[in-house]
mmCIF file of C-alpha atoms and ligand atoms in Angstrom:
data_model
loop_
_atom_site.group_PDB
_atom_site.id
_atom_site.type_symbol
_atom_site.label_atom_id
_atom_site.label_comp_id
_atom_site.label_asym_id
_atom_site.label_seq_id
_atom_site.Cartn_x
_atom_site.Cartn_y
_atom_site.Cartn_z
ATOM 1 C CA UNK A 1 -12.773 10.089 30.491
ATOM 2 C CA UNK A 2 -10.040 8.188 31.291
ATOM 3 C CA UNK A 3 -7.292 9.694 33.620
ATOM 4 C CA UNK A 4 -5.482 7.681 35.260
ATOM 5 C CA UNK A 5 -3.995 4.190 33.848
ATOM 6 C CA UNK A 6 -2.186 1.193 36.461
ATOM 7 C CA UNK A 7 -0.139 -1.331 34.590
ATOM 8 C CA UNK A 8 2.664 -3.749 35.144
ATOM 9 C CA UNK A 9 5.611 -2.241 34.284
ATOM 10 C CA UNK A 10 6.372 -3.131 30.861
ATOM 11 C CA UNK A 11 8.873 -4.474 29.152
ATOM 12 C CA UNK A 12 10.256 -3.596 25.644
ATOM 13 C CA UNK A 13 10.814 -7.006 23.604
ATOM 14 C CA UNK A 14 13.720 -4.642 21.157
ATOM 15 C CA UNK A 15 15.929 -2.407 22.249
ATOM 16 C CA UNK A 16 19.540 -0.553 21.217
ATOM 17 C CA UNK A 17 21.296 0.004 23.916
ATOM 18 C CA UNK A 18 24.891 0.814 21.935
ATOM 19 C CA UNK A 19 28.163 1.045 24.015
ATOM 20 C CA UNK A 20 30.313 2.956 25.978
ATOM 21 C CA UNK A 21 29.138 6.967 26.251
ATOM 22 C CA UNK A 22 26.127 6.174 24.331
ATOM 23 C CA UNK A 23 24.890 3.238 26.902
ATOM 24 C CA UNK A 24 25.545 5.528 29.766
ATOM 25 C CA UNK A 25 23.428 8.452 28.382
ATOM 26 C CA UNK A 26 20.381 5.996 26.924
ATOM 27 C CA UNK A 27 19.934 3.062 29.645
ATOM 28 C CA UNK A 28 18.619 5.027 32.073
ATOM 29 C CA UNK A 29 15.814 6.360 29.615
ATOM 30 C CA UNK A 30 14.599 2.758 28.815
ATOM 31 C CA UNK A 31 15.230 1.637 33.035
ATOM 32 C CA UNK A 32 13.254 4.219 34.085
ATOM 33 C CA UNK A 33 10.179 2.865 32.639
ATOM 34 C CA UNK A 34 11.149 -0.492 31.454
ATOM 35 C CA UNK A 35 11.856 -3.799 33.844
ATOM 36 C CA UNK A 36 13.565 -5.921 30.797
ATOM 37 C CA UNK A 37 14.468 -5.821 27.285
ATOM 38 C CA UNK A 38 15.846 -7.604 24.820
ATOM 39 C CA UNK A 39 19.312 -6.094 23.586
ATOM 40 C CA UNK A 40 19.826 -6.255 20.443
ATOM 41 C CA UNK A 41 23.579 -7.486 19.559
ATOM 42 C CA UNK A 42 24.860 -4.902 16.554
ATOM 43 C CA UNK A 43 27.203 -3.178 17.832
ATOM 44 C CA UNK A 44 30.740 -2.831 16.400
ATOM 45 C CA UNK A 45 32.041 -5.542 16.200
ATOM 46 C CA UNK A 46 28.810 -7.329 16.799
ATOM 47 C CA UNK A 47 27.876 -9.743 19.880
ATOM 48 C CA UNK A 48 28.515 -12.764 18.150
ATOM 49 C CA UNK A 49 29.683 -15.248 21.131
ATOM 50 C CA UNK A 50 28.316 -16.396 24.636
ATOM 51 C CA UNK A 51 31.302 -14.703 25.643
ATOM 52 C CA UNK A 52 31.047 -11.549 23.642
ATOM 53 C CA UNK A 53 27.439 -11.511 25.743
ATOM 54 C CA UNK A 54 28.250 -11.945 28.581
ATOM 55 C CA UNK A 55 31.080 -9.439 28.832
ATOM 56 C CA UNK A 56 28.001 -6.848 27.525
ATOM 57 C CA UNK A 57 25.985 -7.832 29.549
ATOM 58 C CA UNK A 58 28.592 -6.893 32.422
ATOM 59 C CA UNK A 59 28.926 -3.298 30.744
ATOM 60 C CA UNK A 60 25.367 -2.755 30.557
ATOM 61 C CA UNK A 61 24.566 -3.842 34.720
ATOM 62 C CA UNK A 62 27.831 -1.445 35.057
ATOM 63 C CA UNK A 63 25.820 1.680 33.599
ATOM 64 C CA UNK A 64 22.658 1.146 35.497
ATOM 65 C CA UNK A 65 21.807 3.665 37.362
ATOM 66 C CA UNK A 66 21.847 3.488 41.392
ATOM 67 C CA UNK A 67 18.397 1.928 42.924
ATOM 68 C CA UNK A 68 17.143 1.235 39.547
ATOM 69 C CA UNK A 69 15.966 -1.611 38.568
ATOM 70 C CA UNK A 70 16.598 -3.333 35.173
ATOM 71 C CA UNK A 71 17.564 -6.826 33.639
ATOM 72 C CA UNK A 72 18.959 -6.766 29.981
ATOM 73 C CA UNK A 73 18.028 -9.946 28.044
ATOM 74 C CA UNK A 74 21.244 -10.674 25.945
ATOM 75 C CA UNK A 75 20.824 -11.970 22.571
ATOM 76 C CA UNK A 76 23.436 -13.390 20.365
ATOM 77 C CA UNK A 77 23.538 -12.005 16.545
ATOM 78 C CA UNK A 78 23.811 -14.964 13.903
ATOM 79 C CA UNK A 79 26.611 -15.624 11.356
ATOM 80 C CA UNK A 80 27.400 -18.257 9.313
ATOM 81 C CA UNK A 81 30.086 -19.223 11.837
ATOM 82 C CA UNK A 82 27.927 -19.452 14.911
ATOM 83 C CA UNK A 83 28.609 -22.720 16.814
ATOM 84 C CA UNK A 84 25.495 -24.400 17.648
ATOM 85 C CA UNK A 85 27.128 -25.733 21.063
ATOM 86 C CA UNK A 86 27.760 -22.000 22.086
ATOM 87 C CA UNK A 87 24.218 -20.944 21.662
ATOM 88 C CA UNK A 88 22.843 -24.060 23.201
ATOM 89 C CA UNK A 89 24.742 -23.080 26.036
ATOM 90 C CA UNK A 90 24.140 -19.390 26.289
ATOM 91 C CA UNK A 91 20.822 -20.644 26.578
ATOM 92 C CA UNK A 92 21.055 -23.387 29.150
ATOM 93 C CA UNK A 93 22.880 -20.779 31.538
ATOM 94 C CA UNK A 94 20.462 -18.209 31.342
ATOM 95 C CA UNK A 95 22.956 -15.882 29.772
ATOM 96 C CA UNK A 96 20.711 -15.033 26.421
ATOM 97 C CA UNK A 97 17.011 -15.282 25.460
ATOM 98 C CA UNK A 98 17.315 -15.426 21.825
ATOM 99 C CA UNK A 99 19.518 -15.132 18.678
ATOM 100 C CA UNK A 100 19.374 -12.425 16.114
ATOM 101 C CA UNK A 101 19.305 -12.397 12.140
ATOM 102 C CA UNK A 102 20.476 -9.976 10.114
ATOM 103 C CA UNK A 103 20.106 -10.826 6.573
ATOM 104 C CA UNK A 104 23.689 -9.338 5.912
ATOM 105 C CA UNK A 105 23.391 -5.690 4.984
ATOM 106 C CA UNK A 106 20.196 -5.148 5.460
ATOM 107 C CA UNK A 107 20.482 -2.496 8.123
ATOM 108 C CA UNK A 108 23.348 -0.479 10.714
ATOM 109 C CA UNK A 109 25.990 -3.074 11.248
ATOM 110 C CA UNK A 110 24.605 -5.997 9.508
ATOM 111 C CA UNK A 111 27.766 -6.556 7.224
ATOM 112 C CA UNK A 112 28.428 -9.861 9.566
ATOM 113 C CA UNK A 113 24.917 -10.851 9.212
ATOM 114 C CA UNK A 114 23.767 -14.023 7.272
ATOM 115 C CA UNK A 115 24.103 -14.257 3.386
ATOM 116 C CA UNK A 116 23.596 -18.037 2.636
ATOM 117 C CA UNK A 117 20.406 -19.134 4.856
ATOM 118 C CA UNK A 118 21.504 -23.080 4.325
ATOM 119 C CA UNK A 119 24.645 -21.803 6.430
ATOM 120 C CA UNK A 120 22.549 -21.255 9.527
ATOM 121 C CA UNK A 121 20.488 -24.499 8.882
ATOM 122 C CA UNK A 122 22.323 -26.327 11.968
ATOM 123 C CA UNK A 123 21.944 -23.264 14.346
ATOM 124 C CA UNK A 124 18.298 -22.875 13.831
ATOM 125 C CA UNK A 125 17.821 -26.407 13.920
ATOM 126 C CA UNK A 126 19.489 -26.774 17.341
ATOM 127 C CA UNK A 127 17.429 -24.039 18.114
ATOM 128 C CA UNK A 128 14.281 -25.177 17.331
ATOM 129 C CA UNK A 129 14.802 -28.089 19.279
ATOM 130 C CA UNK A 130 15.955 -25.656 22.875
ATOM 131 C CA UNK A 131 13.179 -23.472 22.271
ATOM 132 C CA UNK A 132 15.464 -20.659 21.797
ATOM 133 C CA UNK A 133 13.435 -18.111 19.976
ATOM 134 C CA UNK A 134 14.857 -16.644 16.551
ATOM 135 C CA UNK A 135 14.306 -12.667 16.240
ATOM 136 C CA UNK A 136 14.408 -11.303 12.511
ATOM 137 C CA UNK A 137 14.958 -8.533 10.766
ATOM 138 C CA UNK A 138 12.726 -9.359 7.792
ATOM 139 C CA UNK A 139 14.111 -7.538 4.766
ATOM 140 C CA UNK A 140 16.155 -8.966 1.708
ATOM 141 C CA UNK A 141 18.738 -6.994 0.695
ATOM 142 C CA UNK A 142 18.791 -7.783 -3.225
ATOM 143 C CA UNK A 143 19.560 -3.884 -4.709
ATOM 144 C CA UNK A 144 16.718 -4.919 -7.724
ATOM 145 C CA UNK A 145 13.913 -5.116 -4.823
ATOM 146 C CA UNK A 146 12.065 -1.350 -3.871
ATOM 147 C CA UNK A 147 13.083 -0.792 -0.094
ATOM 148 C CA UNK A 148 9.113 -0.561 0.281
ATOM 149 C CA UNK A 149 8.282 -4.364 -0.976
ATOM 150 C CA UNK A 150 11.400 -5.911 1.232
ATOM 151 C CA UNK A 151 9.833 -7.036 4.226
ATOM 152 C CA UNK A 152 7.054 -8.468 2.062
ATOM 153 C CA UNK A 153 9.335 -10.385 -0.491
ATOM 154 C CA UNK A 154 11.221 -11.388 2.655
ATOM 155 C CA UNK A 155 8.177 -13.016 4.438
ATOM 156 C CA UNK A 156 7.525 -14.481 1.191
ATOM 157 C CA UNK A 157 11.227 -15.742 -0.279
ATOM 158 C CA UNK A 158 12.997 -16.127 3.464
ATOM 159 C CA UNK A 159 11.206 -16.353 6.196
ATOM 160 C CA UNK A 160 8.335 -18.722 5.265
ATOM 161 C CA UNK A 161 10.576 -21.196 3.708
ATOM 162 C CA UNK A 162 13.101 -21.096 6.582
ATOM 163 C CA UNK A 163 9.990 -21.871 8.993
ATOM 164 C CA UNK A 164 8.494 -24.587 6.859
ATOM 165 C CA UNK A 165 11.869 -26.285 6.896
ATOM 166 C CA UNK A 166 12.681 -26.259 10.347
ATOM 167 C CA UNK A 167 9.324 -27.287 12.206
ATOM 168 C CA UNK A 168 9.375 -25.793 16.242
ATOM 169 C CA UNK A 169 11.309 -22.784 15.285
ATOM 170 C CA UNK A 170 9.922 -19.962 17.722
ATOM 171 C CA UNK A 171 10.296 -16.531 15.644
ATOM 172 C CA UNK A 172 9.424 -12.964 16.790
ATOM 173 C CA UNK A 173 8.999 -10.973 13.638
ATOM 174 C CA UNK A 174 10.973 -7.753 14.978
ATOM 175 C CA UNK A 175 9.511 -4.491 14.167
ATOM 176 C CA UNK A 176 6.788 -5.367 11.405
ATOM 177 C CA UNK A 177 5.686 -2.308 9.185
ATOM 178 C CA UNK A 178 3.543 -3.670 6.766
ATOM 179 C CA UNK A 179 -0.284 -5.368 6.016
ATOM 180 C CA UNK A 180 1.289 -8.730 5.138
ATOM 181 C CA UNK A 181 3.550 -8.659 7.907
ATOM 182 C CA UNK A 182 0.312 -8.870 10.113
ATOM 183 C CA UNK A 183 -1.674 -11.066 8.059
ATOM 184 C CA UNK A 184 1.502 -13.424 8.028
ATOM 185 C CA UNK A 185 1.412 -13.270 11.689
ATOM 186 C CA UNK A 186 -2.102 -14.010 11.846
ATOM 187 C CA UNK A 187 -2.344 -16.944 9.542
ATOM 188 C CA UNK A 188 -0.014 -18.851 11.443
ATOM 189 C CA UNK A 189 0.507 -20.265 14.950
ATOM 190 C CA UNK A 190 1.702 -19.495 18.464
ATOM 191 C CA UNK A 191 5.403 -19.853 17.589
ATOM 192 C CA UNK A 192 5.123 -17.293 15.361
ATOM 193 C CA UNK A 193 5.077 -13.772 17.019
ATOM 194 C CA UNK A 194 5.703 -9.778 16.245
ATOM 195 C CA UNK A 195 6.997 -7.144 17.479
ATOM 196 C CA UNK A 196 5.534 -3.232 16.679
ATOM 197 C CA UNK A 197 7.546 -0.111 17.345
ATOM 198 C CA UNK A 198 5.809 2.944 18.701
ATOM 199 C CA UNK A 199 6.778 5.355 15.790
ATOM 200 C CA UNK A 200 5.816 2.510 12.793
ATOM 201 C CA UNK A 201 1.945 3.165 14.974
ATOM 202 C CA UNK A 202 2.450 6.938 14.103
ATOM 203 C CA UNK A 203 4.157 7.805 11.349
ATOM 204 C CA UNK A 204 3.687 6.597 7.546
ATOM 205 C CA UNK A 205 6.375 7.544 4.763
ATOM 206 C CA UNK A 206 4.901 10.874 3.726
ATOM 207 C CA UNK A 207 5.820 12.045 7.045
ATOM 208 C CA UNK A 208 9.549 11.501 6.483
ATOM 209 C CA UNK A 209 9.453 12.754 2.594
ATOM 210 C CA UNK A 210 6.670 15.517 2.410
ATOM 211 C CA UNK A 211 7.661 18.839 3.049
ATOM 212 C CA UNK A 212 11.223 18.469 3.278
ATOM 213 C CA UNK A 213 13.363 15.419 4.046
ATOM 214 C CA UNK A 214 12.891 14.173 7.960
ATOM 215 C CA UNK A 215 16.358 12.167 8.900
ATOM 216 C CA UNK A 216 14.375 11.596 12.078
ATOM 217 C CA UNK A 217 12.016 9.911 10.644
ATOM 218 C CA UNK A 218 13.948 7.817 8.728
ATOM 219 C CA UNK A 219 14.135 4.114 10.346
ATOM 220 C CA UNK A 220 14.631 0.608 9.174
ATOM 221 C CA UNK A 221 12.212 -0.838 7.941
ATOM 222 C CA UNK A 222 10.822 2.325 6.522
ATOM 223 C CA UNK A 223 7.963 3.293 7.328
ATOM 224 C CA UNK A 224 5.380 2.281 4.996
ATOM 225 C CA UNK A 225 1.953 4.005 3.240
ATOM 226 C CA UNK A 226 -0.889 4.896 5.643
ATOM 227 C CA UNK A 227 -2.886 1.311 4.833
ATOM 228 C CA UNK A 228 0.024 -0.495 6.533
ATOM 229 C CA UNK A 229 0.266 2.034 9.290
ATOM 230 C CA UNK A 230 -3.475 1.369 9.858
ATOM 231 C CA UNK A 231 -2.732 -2.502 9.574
ATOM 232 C CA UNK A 232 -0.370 -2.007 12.568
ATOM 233 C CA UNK A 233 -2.686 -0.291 14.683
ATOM 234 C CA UNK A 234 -5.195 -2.515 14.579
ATOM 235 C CA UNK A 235 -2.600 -5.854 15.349
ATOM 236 C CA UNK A 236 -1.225 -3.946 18.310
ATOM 237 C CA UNK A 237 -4.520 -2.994 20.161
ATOM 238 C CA UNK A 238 -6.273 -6.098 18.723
ATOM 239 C CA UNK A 239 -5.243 -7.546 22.239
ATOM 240 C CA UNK A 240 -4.026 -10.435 20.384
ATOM 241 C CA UNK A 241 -1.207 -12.062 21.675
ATOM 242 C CA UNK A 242 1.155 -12.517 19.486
ATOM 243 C CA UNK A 243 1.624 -8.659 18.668
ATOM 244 C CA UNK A 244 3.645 -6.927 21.788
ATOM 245 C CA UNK A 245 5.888 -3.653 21.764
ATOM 246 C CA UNK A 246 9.400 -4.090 20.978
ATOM 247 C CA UNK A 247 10.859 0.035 20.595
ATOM 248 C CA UNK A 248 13.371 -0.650 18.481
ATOM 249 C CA UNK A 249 14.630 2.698 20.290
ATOM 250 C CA UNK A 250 17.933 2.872 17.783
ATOM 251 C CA UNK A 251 19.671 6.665 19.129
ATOM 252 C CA UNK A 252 22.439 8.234 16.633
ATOM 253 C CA UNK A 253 23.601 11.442 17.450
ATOM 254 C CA UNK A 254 22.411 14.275 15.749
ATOM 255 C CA UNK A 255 25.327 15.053 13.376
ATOM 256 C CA UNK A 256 24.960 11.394 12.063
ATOM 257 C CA UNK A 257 21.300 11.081 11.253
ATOM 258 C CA UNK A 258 21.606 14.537 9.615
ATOM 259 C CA UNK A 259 24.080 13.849 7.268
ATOM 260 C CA UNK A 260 24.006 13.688 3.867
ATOM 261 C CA UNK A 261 24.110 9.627 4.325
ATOM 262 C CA UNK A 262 21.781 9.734 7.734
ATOM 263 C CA UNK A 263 21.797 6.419 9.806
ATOM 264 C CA UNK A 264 18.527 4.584 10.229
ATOM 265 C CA UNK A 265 16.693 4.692 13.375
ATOM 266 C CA UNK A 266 14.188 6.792 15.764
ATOM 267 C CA UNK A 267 14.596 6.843 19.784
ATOM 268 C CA UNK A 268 12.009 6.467 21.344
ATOM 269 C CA UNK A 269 12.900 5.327 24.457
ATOM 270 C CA UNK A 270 11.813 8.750 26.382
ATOM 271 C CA UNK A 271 8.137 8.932 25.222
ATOM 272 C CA UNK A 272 7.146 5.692 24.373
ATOM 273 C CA UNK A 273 4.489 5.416 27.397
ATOM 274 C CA UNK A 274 2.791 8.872 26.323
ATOM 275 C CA UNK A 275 3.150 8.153 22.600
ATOM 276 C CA UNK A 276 1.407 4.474 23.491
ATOM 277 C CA UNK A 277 -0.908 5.290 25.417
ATOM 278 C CA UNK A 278 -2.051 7.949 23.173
ATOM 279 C CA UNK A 279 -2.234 6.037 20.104
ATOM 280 C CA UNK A 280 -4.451 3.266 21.967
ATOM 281 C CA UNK A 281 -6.516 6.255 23.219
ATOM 282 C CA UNK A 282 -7.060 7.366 20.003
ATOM 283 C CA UNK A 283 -8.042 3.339 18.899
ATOM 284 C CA UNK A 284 -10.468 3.419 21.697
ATOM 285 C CA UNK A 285 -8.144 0.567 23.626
ATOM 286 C CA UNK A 286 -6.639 1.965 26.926
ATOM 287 C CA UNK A 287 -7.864 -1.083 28.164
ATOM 288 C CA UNK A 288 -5.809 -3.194 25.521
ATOM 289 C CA UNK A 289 -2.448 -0.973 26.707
ATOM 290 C CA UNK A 290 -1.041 -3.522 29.208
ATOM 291 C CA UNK A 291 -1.164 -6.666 27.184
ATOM 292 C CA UNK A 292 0.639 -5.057 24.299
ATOM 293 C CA UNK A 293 3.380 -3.637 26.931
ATOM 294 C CA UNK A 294 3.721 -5.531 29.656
ATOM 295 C CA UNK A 295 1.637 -9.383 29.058
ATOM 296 C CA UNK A 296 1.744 -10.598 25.308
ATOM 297 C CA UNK A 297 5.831 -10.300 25.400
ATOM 298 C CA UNK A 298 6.661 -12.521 28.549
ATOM 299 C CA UNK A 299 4.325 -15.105 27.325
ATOM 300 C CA UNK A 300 5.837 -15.203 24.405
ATOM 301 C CA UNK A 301 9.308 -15.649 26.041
ATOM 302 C CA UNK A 302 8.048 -17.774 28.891
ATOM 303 C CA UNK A 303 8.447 -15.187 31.505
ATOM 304 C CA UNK A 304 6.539 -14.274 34.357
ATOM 305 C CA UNK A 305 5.032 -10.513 33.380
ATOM 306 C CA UNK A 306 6.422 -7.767 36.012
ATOM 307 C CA UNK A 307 4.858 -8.038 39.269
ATOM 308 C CA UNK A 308 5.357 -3.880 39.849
ATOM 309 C CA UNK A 309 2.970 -1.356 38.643
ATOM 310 C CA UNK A 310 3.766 1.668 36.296
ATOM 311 C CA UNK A 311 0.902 4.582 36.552
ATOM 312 C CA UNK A 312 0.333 6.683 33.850
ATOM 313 C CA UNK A 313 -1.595 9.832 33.597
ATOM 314 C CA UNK A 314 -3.550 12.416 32.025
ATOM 315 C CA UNK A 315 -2.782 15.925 32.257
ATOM 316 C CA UNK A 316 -2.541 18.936 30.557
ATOM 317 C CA UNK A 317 0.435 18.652 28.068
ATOM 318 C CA UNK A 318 3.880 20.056 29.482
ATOM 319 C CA UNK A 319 6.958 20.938 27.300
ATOM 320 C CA UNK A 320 9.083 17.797 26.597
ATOM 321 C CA UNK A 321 12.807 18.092 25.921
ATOM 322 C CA UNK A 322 13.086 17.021 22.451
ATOM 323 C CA UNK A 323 16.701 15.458 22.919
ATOM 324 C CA UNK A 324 19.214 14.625 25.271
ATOM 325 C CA UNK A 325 22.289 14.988 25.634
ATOM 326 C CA UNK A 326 25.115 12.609 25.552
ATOM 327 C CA UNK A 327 29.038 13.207 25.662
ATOM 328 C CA UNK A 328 29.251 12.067 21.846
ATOM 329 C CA UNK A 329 26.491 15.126 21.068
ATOM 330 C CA UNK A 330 22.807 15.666 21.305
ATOM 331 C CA UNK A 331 20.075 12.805 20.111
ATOM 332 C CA UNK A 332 17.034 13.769 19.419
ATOM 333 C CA UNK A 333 13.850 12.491 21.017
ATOM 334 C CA UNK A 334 11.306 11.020 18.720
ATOM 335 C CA UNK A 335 8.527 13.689 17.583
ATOM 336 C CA UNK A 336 5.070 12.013 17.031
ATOM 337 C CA UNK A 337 3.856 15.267 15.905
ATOM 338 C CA UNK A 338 1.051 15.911 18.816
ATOM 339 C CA UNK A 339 0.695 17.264 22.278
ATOM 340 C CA UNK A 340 1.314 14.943 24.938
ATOM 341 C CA UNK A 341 -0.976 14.339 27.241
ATOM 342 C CA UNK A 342 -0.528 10.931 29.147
ATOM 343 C CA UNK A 343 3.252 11.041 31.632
ATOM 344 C CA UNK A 344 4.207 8.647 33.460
ATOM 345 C CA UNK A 345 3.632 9.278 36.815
ATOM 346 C CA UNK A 346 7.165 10.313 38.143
ATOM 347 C CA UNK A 347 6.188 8.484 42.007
ATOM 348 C CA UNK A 348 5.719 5.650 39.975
ATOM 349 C CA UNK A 349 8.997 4.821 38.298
ATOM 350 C CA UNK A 350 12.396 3.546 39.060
ATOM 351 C CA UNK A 351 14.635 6.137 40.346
ATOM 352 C CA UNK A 352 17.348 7.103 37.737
HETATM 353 O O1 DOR B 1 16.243 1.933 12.186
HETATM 354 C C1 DOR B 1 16.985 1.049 12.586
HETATM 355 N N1 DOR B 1 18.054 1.303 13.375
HETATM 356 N N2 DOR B 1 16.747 -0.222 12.185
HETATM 357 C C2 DOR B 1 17.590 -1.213 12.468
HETATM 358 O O2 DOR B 1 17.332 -2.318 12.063
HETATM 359 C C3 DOR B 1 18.853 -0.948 13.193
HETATM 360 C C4 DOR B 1 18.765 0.243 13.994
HETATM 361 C C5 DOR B 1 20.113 0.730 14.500
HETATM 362 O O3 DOR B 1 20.873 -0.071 15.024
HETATM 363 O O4 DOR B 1 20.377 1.935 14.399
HETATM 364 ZN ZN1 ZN B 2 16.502 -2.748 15.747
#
């Protein structure tokens, strides 16, 4: 059996980082494990500008802890108003590594996001032609569609019309959580990527509705019936490379996701390693663990994977905080529901 695991450290391809108190109290939870991750741009109001980037980018090196080692990858989040020229040259200073769409109101702090897709048309174009990749949140957000068909409709009514028109478009799927999601992926080519959070690999939706309503289980996209959450499984330890982990760690505080209007999103920027490698355990694909953390997602970017190892291992399970704390109040830590066994090994991580 299996005890011990060496990897590259890993990176995680989707990532909320938030602001102010929040960023203090999370970062170091993602930096302790993670070398780089994309940061996704919705705060309030959103990263819309190279300079609204670059002046997070300044808060998040601010709150990283001492000796630890971390780079954020910026991204810029799309409106109808973004200036070609400004993305261009985010890009061509090494200030962001992609641009994010938000079909507008789709999820937290989307209002700003994109209503009329012909708007974008010169963005994605100039895009397409830098090599800039496009991340998506792939639901529509028409009230008649059932929140559990909107990331199919979307592949079907958005996204594969926006790729067949602009040819060379790189786009990372963010956070897939259905079967057609995958098979989308898989019937195209290499510019067309996904990422897969760790709690879409473990729960399904009758873990946030049976038995009493679970506000921290509740996430967008929602997760889906057990034949998707099977489809997911097998994409991410398929050791194919165009499926890699992005967390889509998303911390509220406790008093907002259990409200009688609870905010979407699960953080699981604590346990993702134990959760992982327990899930690819299960699928009989340890071996398969590294390229979906720390190999498919710089090739897709066109980064050099981590040269630094990350050990994880097996042990008997210990008690796990199941929050922290943070000045605005406590966040709880993503519960996949079992003992776990795989830790990080704590010699083997940056020091936070
Ligand atoms: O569950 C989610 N939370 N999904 C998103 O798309 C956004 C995120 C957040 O920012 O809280
Ligand atoms: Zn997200």
């Amino acid at each position: 059996m299996t005890k011990k695991l060496i990897l590259r450290r890993p990176d995680d391809w989707h990532l909320h980082l938030r602001d102010g108190a929040m960023l203090a109290a999370v970062l170091p939870e993602t930096a302790r494990h993670f070398a780089r991750a994309i940061i996704m741009p919705n705060l309030v109001p959103p990263v819309v500008t190279s300079r609204d980037a670059a002046a997070y980018r300044d808060r998040i090196l601010a709150a990283i802890p001492q000796g630890c080692d971390f780079t954020p990858l910026m991204t810029l989040y799309l409106t109808e108003d973004t200036d070609p020229e400004d993305v261009a040259a985010a890009q061509a200073t090494g200030l962001v590594s992609a641009v994010k769409l938000y079909p507008a109101g789709a999820t937290t702090n989307s209002a700003s996001g994109v209503q009329d897709f012909d708007k974008v048309r010169p963005v994605l174009e100039r895009m397409a032609d830098i090599g800039l990749p496009l991340c998506v949140h792939g639901e529509v957000t028409d009230p008649s569609v059932d929140i559990f068909d909107r990331e199919a409709v979307f592949i079907e009514t958005v996204l594969d019309p926006i790729r067949r028109a602009t040819p060379g478009l790189r786009v990372v799927m963010e956070h897939i959580t259905t079967k057609e999601g995958v098979d989308y992926v898989l019937a195209n080519d290499a510019d067309l990527a996904a990422t897969i959070t760790t709690h879409h690999l473990v729960i399904n939706r009758n873990h946030i509705l049976v038995g009493g309503i679970k506000p921290h289980y509740y996430c967008l996209p929602i997760a889906k019936r057990e034949k998707h959450r099977l489809a997911l499984r097998a994409a991410a330890t398929s050791g194919d490379d165009r499926f890699f982990l992005g967390t889509d760690s998303a911390p509220h505080t406790d008093a907002n996701k259990q409200s009688a209007c609870g905010c979407a999103g699960c953080f699981t920027a604590p346990n993702t390693l134990p959760v992982l490698a327990h899930v690819f355990e299960e699928e009989k694909s340890l071996d398969r663990l590294e390229g979906f953390v720390s190999l498919h997602g710089p090739a897709f970017y066109g980064m050099q994977p981590n040269t630094e190892k990350l050990t994880l291992v097996k042990a008997a399970p210990l008690s796990a905080p199941d929050h922290i704390m943070t000045s605005e109040g406590p966040v709880t830590i993503f519960d996949p529901g079992f003992p776990l066994c795989w830790r990080v090994d704590p010699d083997n991580q940056s020091p936070t």
